[in-house]
CSV table of C-alpha atoms and ligand atoms in Angstrom, one decimal:
chain,number,residue,atom,x,y,z
A,1194,MET,CA,-17.1,12.2,10.8
A,1195,ILE,CA,-13.8,10.3,9.9
A,1196,MET,CA,-13.7,7.0,11.4
A,1197,GLY,CA,-16.2,7.8,14.4
A,1198,SER,CA,-15.9,10.3,17.1
A,1199,GLY,CA,-12.6,11.1,19.0
A,1200,ILE,CA,-9.2,12.4,18.6
A,1201,LYS,CA,-7.6,10.6,15.4
A,1202,ALA,CA,-3.6,10.8,14.8
A,1203,ALA,CA,-1.9,9.5,11.7
A,1204,PRO,CA,1.8,9.5,11.3
A,1205,SER,CA,3.2,11.1,8.1
A,1206,ILE,CA,5.2,8.2,6.6
A,1207,PHE,CA,7.1,10.9,4.2
A,1208,ALA,CA,9.1,11.8,7.7
A,1209,ALA,CA,10.2,8.2,8.0
A,1210,ASP,CA,13.8,6.8,6.8
A,1211,PHE,CA,12.7,5.3,3.3
A,1212,TYR,CA,15.7,2.7,3.6
A,1213,SER,CA,13.6,0.9,6.5
A,1214,ILE,CA,9.9,1.6,5.2
A,1215,GLY,CA,8.8,-1.5,6.5
A,1216,ASP,CA,10.0,-1.0,9.8
A,1217,ALA,CA,8.5,2.3,9.9
A,1218,VAL,CA,5.2,0.9,9.0
A,1219,ALA,CA,5.5,-1.7,11.8
A,1220,GLN,CA,6.3,1.1,14.0
A,1221,ILE,CA,3.1,3.1,13.0
A,1222,LYS,CA,1.0,0.1,13.8
A,1223,LYS,CA,2.7,-1.0,16.8
A,1224,SER,CA,1.9,2.6,18.3
A,1225,GLY,CA,-1.7,2.4,18.0
A,1226,ALA,CA,-2.0,5.4,15.6
A,1227,ASP,CA,-5.1,5.7,13.7
A,1228,GLY,CA,-3.9,5.9,10.1
A,1229,VAL,CA,-1.0,6.6,7.9
A,1230,HIS,CA,-1.0,9.9,6.1
A,1231,TYR,CA,0.7,9.6,2.6
A,1232,ASP,CA,2.2,13.0,1.2
A,1233,VAL,CA,2.0,13.3,-2.3
A,1234,MET,CA,4.4,16.1,-3.7
A,1235,ASP,CA,5.0,16.8,-7.4
A,1236,ASN,CA,7.5,19.5,-7.6
A,1237,HIS,CA,4.8,21.8,-9.3
A,1238,PHE,CA,2.5,22.9,-6.4
A,1239,VAL,CA,5.3,22.5,-4.0
A,1240,PRO,CA,9.0,22.5,-4.2
A,1241,ASN,CA,9.5,18.8,-3.6
A,1242,ILE,CA,8.8,15.3,-4.8
A,1243,SER,CA,7.9,12.4,-2.4
A,1244,PHE,CA,6.4,9.5,-4.0
A,1245,GLY,CA,3.4,8.5,-6.0
A,1246,PRO,CA,0.7,6.0,-6.6
A,1247,LYS,CA,2.5,3.0,-6.6
A,1248,PHE,CA,4.3,3.3,-3.1
A,1249,ILE,CA,0.9,4.1,-1.7
A,1250,GLY,CA,-0.7,1.3,-3.1
A,1251,ASP,CA,2.3,-1.1,-2.0
A,1252,VAL,CA,2.2,0.3,1.6
A,1253,ALA,CA,-1.4,0.9,2.0
A,1254,SER,CA,-2.6,-2.5,0.6
A,1255,LYS,CA,-0.7,-4.5,3.4
A,1256,CYS,CA,-0.6,-2.1,6.2
A,1257,GLY,CA,-4.2,-2.4,7.1
A,1258,LEU,CA,-4.7,1.3,8.6
A,1259,TYR,CA,-6.9,3.8,7.7
A,1260,GLY,CA,-5.0,5.6,4.7
A,1261,ASP,CA,-5.0,9.3,4.3
A,1262,ALA,CA,-3.6,10.3,0.8
A,1263,HIS,CA,-2.7,14.0,1.1
A,1264,LEU,CA,-2.0,15.6,-2.5
A,1265,MET,CA,0.2,18.6,-2.6
A,1266,ILE,CA,-0.3,18.1,-6.8
A,1267,ASP,CA,-1.3,20.6,-9.4
A,1268,LEU,CA,-4.6,19.5,-10.0
A,1269,SER,CA,-5.1,20.8,-13.3
A,1270,ARG,CA,-4.0,17.3,-14.5
A,1271,GLY,CA,-6.5,15.6,-12.9
A,1272,ILE,CA,-6.4,12.9,-9.9
A,1273,GLU,CA,-7.1,9.8,-11.8
A,1274,PRO,CA,-4.0,7.6,-10.7
A,1275,TYR,CA,-5.2,8.4,-6.9
A,1276,LEU,CA,-8.6,7.3,-7.0
A,1277,PRO,CA,-8.5,3.3,-7.4
A,1278,LEU,CA,-5.7,3.5,-4.4
A,1279,PRO,CA,-6.6,1.5,-1.3
A,1280,VAL,CA,-7.1,4.4,0.9
A,1281,GLU,CA,-10.0,5.9,2.7
A,1282,LEU,CA,-9.4,9.6,2.3
A,1283,ILE,CA,-8.2,12.0,-0.4
A,1284,THR,CA,-7.3,15.4,0.4
A,1285,ILE,CA,-6.7,18.1,-2.1
A,1286,HIS,CA,-5.8,21.6,-2.2
A,1287,ILE,CA,-8.0,24.5,-3.0
A,1288,GLU,CA,-5.3,26.4,-4.1
A,1289,ALA,CA,-3.7,23.8,-6.6
A,1290,TYR,CA,-5.8,24.2,-9.5
A,1291,GLY,CA,-3.4,25.3,-12.4
A,1292,ASP,CA,-1.9,29.0,-12.1
A,1293,ASN,CA,-5.0,30.3,-10.9
A,1294,PRO,CA,-5.5,29.8,-7.4
A,1295,LEU,CA,-8.5,29.7,-5.7
A,1296,SER,CA,-10.6,30.3,-9.1
A,1297,LYS,CA,-12.0,27.2,-9.8
A,1298,PRO,CA,-14.4,26.1,-7.1
A,1299,ASP,CA,-16.8,24.4,-10.1
A,1300,ARG,CA,-13.9,22.1,-10.9
A,1301,MET,CA,-12.8,21.5,-7.2
A,1302,ILE,CA,-16.3,20.4,-6.6
A,1303,GLU,CA,-16.3,17.9,-9.4
A,1304,LEU,CA,-13.1,16.4,-8.1
A,1305,LEU,CA,-14.4,16.3,-4.8
A,1306,GLY,CA,-17.3,14.3,-6.3
A,1307,SER,CA,-15.0,11.9,-7.9
A,1308,ILE,CA,-13.4,11.3,-4.6
A,1309,ARG,CA,-16.8,10.4,-3.1
A,1310,ALA,CA,-17.7,8.4,-6.1
A,1311,ALA,CA,-14.9,6.3,-5.6
A,1312,GLY,CA,-16.0,5.2,-2.2
A,1313,LYS,CA,-13.8,7.5,-0.2
A,1314,ASN,CA,-13.9,10.4,2.3
A,1315,ALA,CA,-13.1,13.7,0.6
A,1316,GLY,CA,-10.8,16.5,2.3
A,1317,ILE,CA,-9.7,19.9,1.2
A,1318,SER,CA,-6.4,21.7,2.5
A,1319,ILE,CA,-5.4,25.0,2.8
A,1320,LYS,CA,-1.9,26.5,3.1
A,1321,PRO,CA,-0.9,28.9,5.8
A,1322,ALA,CA,-1.6,32.0,3.8
A,1323,THR,CA,-5.1,31.0,2.6
A,1324,PRO,CA,-7.9,32.5,4.8
A,1325,ALA,CA,-10.1,30.0,6.8
A,1326,ASP,CA,-13.2,31.3,4.9
A,1327,ALA,CA,-12.0,30.3,1.6
A,1328,VAL,CA,-13.4,26.5,2.5
A,1329,VAL,CA,-17.0,28.2,2.5
A,1330,PRO,CA,-18.1,27.1,-1.1
A,1331,TYR,CA,-17.0,23.5,-0.3
A,1332,LEU,CA,-18.6,22.7,3.0
A,1333,ASP,CA,-21.5,20.6,1.8
A,1334,LYS,CA,-19.0,18.4,-0.2
A,1335,ILE,CA,-16.3,17.1,2.1
A,1336,ASP,CA,-15.5,15.3,5.1
A,1337,LEU,CA,-12.5,16.9,6.2
A,1338,VAL,CA,-10.6,20.0,5.9
A,1339,LEU,CA,-6.9,19.9,6.7
A,1340,VAL,CA,-5.2,23.3,8.1
A,1341,MET,CA,-1.3,23.4,6.9
A,1342,SER,CA,0.3,24.6,9.8
A,1343,VAL,CA,3.8,24.9,7.9
A,1344,GLU,CA,4.3,25.7,4.1
A,1345,PRO,CA,3.9,22.3,2.4
A,1346,GLY,CA,6.8,20.3,0.9
A,1347,PHE,CA,8.8,19.4,4.0
A,1348,SER,CA,8.8,17.8,7.1
A,1349,GLY,CA,10.5,19.1,10.3
A,1350,GLN,CA,9.5,22.4,10.0
A,1351,LYS,CA,8.4,24.8,12.6
A,1352,PHE,CA,4.6,24.9,13.7
A,1353,MET,CA,2.8,28.4,12.7
A,1354,PRO,CA,0.8,29.4,15.9
A,1355,ALA,CA,-1.5,31.5,13.6
A,1356,SER,CA,-3.1,28.0,13.0
A,1357,LEU,CA,-4.8,27.8,16.1
A,1358,ASP,CA,-7.0,30.7,15.3
A,1359,LYS,CA,-7.5,29.4,11.9
A,1360,ILE,CA,-8.7,26.0,13.2
A,1361,ARG,CA,-11.2,27.9,15.5
A,1362,ARG,CA,-12.5,29.6,12.6
A,1363,ILE,CA,-13.0,26.6,10.6
A,1364,ARG,CA,-14.9,25.0,13.3
A,1365,GLU,CA,-17.2,27.8,13.5
A,1366,LEU,CA,-17.7,27.7,9.9
A,1367,ILE,CA,-18.5,24.0,9.9
A,1368,GLY,CA,-21.0,24.5,12.8
A,1369,ALA,CA,-23.1,21.1,13.1
A,1370,ARG,CA,-21.7,19.7,10.0
A,1371,GLN,CA,-19.8,16.2,10.4
A,1372,ILE,CA,-16.5,17.4,9.2
A,1373,SER,CA,-13.3,16.7,10.7
A,1374,VAL,CA,-10.6,19.2,11.1
A,1375,GLN,CA,-7.1,18.0,10.5
A,1376,VAL,CA,-3.8,19.5,11.2
A,1377,ASP,CA,-0.4,18.8,9.5
A,1378,GLY,CA,3.1,20.7,10.1
A,1379,GLY,CA,5.2,20.8,13.0
A,1380,VAL,CA,2.8,18.9,15.3
A,1381,SER,CA,4.7,18.0,18.4
A,1382,ARG,CA,4.0,17.0,22.1
A,1383,ASP,CA,4.2,20.8,23.1
A,1384,ASN,CA,1.2,21.8,21.0
A,1385,TYR,CA,-0.8,19.0,20.4
A,1386,LYS,CA,-3.4,19.6,23.2
A,1387,SER,CA,-3.8,23.3,22.3
A,1388,LEU,CA,-4.5,22.0,18.8
A,1389,ILE,CA,-7.1,19.7,20.1
A,1390,GLY,CA,-8.5,22.5,22.1
A,1391,ALA,CA,-9.1,24.8,19.2
A,1392,GLY,CA,-10.9,22.2,17.5
A,1393,ALA,CA,-8.7,19.7,15.6
A,1394,ASP,CA,-9.8,16.1,16.1
A,1395,PHE,CA,-7.1,14.5,13.6
A,1396,LEU,CA,-3.4,14.8,14.0
A,1397,VAL,CA,-1.0,14.4,11.5
A,1398,ILE,CA,2.5,13.8,13.0
A,1399,GLY,CA,5.7,13.6,10.9
A,1400,SER,CA,9.4,14.0,12.4
A,1401,ALA,CA,8.1,14.3,15.9
A,1402,PHE,CA,6.5,10.9,15.7
A,1403,PHE,CA,9.6,9.2,14.5
A,1404,ASN,CA,12.0,11.0,16.9
A,1405,ASP,CA,9.8,10.3,19.9
A,1406,ALA,CA,11.3,8.0,22.5
A,1407,ASP,CA,7.9,6.6,23.3
A,1408,PRO,CA,5.2,7.1,20.1
A,1409,THR,CA,2.7,4.3,21.6
A,1410,GLY,CA,2.7,6.4,25.1
A,1411,TRP,CA,1.9,9.6,23.3
A,1412,MET,CA,-0.8,8.1,21.0
A,1413,ARG,CA,-2.3,6.6,24.3
A,1414,ASP,CA,-2.3,10.2,25.5
A,1415,ILE,CA,-3.9,11.7,22.4
A,1416,HIS,CA,-6.6,8.8,22.5
A,1417,GLU,CA,-7.2,9.6,26.3
A,1418,ASN,CA,-8.3,13.4,25.5
A,1419,ALA,CA,-11.0,12.3,23.2
B,2877,LIG,C1,4.5,18.7,4.7
B,2877,LIG,C2,3.7,17.4,4.9
B,2877,LIG,C3,3.4,17.0,6.4
B,2877,LIG,C4,4.8,16.5,7.0
B,2877,LIG,C5,4.8,16.8,8.3
B,2877,LIG,O1,4.2,19.1,3.6
B,2877,LIG,O2,2.2,17.8,4.3
B,2877,LIG,O3,2.6,15.9,6.4
B,2877,LIG,O4,5.3,15.3,6.6
B,2877,LIG,O5,5.7,16.8,9.0
B,2877,LIG,P1,6.3,17.5,10.3
B,2877,LIG,O6,5.1,16.7,11.4
B,2877,LIG,O7,7.5,16.9,10.7
B,2877,LIG,O8,6.2,18.8,9.9
B,2878,LIG,ZN1,0.7,16.3,4.9
């Protein structure tokens, strides 16, 4: 279980205005959010580029919240630059090993082991087209499953409702194991309660957080659902 029991929320800093990144971090801290979600994009696994280890190191070392690095990168080049970062969770995509999606569970398990050996929580993520049951080979090696509810690569996309059934199925597969279920993409005031009802216990919120008139009130509502 990540950060103990209860529902957690981490704003995605990728959705902030990078001109005022310090203000965005202060806004996240003030809101009472549990963590900061860092979206790393490499223009190979996803068609966009965000930021890399230096940005995460600079922000995470000073902000003092649970750091959650979501690596949307081709894993065939390794994840070494990310292992020493001052974050508590590193999540990798099971589809992201070279040009052979889903074909390298042994190598994925090695990478998950290296995340835990670095003293961090280890997460796996699945894209919208990847079936829930693809997480099965990893369930005894992870602390979190991240269900992508949009195609990874951009903030501000529309939530895909099929994610709700996927979350339910992943909860069934997890059974009694202490594994968090995180959801990322299009999470909003309109859908967050149904996501928690389906079994998500960790919400990533991008544009909806930074566009909200009262993010502190929203974070309070999320925690009161716990
Ligand atoms: C998309 C990222 C998300 C994104 C979420 O690839 O993984 O974390 O920033 O932004 P919203 O909540 O706007 O979809
Ligand atoms: Zn993300």
